[in-house]
Short mmCIF file of C-alpha atoms in Angstrom, two decimals:
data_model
loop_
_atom_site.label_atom_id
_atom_site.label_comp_id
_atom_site.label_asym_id
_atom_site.label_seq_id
_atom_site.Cartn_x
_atom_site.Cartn_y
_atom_site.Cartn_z
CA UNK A 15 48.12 242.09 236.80
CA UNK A 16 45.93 242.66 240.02
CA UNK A 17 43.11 242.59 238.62
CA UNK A 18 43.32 239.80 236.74
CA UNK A 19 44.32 237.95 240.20
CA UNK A 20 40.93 239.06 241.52
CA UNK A 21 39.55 236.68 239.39
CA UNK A 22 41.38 233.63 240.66
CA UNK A 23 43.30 233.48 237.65
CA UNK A 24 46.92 231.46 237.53
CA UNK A 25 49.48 234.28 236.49
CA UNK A 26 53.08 233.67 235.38
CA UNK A 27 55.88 236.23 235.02
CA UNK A 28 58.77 235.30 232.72
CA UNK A 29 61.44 237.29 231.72
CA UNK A 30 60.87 240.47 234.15
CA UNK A 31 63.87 241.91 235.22
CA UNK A 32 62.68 245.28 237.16
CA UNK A 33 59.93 246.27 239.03
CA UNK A 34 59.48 249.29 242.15
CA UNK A 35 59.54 248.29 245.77
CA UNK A 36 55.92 248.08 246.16
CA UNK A 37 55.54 245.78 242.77
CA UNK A 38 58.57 243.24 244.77
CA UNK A 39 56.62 243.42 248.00
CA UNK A 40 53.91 242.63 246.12
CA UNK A 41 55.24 240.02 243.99
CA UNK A 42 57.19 238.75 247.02
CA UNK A 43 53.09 238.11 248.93
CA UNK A 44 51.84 236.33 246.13
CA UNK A 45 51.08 233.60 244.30
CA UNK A 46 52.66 234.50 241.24
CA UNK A 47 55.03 232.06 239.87
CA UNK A 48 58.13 231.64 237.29
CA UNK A 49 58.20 228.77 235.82
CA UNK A 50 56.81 227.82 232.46
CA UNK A 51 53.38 226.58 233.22
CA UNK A 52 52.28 223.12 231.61
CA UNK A 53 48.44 221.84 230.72
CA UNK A 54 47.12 224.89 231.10
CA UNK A 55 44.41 227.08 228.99
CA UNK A 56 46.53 230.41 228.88
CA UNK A 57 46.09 233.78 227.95
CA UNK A 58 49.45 235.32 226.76
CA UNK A 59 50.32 238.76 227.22
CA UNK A 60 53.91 239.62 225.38
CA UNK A 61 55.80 242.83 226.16
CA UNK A 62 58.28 244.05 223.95
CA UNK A 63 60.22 245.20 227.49
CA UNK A 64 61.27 241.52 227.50
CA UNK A 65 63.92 241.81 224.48
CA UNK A 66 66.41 243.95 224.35
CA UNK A 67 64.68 246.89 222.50
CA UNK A 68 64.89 250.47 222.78
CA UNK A 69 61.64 251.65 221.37
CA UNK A 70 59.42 250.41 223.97
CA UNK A 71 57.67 251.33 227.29
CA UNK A 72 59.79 251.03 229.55
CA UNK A 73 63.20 250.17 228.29
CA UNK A 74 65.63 248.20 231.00
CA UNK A 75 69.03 247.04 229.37
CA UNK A 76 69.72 243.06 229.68
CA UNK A 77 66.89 241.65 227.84
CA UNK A 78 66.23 238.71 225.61
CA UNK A 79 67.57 238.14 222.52
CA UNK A 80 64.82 237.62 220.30
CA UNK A 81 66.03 233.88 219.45
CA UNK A 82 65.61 233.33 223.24
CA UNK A 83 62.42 235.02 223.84
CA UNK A 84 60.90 233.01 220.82
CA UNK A 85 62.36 229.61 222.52
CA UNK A 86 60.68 230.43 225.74
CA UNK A 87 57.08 231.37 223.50
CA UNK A 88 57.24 227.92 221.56
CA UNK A 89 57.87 225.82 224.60
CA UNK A 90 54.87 228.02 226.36
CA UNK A 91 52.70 227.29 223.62
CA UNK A 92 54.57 223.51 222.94
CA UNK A 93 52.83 223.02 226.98
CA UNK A 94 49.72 224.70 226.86
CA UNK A 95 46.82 225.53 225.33
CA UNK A 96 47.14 229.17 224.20
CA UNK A 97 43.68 230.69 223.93
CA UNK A 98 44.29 234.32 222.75
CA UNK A 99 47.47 236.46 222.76
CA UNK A 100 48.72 240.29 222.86
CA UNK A 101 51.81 242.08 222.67
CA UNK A 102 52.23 245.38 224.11
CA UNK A 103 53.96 248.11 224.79
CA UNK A 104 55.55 248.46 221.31
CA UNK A 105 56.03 252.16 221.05
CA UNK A 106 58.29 253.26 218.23
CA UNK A 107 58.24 254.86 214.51
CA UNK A 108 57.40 253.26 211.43
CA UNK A 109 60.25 250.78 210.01
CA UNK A 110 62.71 250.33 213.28
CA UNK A 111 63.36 247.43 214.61
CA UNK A 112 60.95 246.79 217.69
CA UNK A 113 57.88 247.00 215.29
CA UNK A 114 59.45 244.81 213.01
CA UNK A 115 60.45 242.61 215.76
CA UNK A 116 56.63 243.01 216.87
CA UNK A 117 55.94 242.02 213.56
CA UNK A 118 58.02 238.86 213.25
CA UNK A 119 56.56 237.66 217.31
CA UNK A 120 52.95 237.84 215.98
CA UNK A 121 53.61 235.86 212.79
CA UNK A 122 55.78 233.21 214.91
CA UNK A 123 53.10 233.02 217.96
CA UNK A 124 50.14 232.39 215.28
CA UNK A 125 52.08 229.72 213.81
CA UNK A 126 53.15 228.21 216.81
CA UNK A 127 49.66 228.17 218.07
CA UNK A 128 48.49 226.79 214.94
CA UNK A 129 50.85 223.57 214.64
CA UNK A 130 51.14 223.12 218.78
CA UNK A 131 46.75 223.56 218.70
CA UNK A 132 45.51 220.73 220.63
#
């Protein structure tokens, strides 16, 4: 995230619920914000930590149901122009459920992008 704030970009963070001290006292000194950005081009990086999965990166308990992650995607890409997505930090065996779930995002975000395309 630093670096791409080196480059003047606009970041967002939705959906983060931990981070170490330094990563608050450097969220708290920035200009990072948390609300759903609107007429924007946007680059959207999607990390598995968000729902409540256990086969990712770093797993925290609490996260988003997948119906509610989704929601918050759509009305991302409902706002914006979405020029290129990822989702990371997907780190599990063949067949569970956070690579299916992975699965299911990617096919929902490329349609969404495709009827929302401005």
């Amino acid at each position: 995230m630093r670096r791409i704030r080196d480059l003047g970009v606009e970041e967002y963070i939705l959906g983060a619920r931990e981070a170490s001290k330094e990563e608050y006292e450097f969220l708290r000194n920035s200009q990072i914000k948390n609300t759903v950005p609107e007429g924007k081009n946007v680059y959207l990086t999607i990390d598995m930590d968000l729902f409540d999965l256990e086969n990712v990166g770093n797993y925290v308990p609490g996260g988003m149901r997948f119906s509610e992650g989704i929601k918050l995607i759509k009305e991302i890409v409902q706002k914006n122009e979405v020029l290129g997505f990822d989702i990371c930090e997907v780190c599990s065996r063949i067949e569970d459920k956070t690579s299916i779930t992975a699965g299911k995002l990617l096919y929902k975000v490329l349609s969404y992008m495709e009827r929302y395309k401005r």
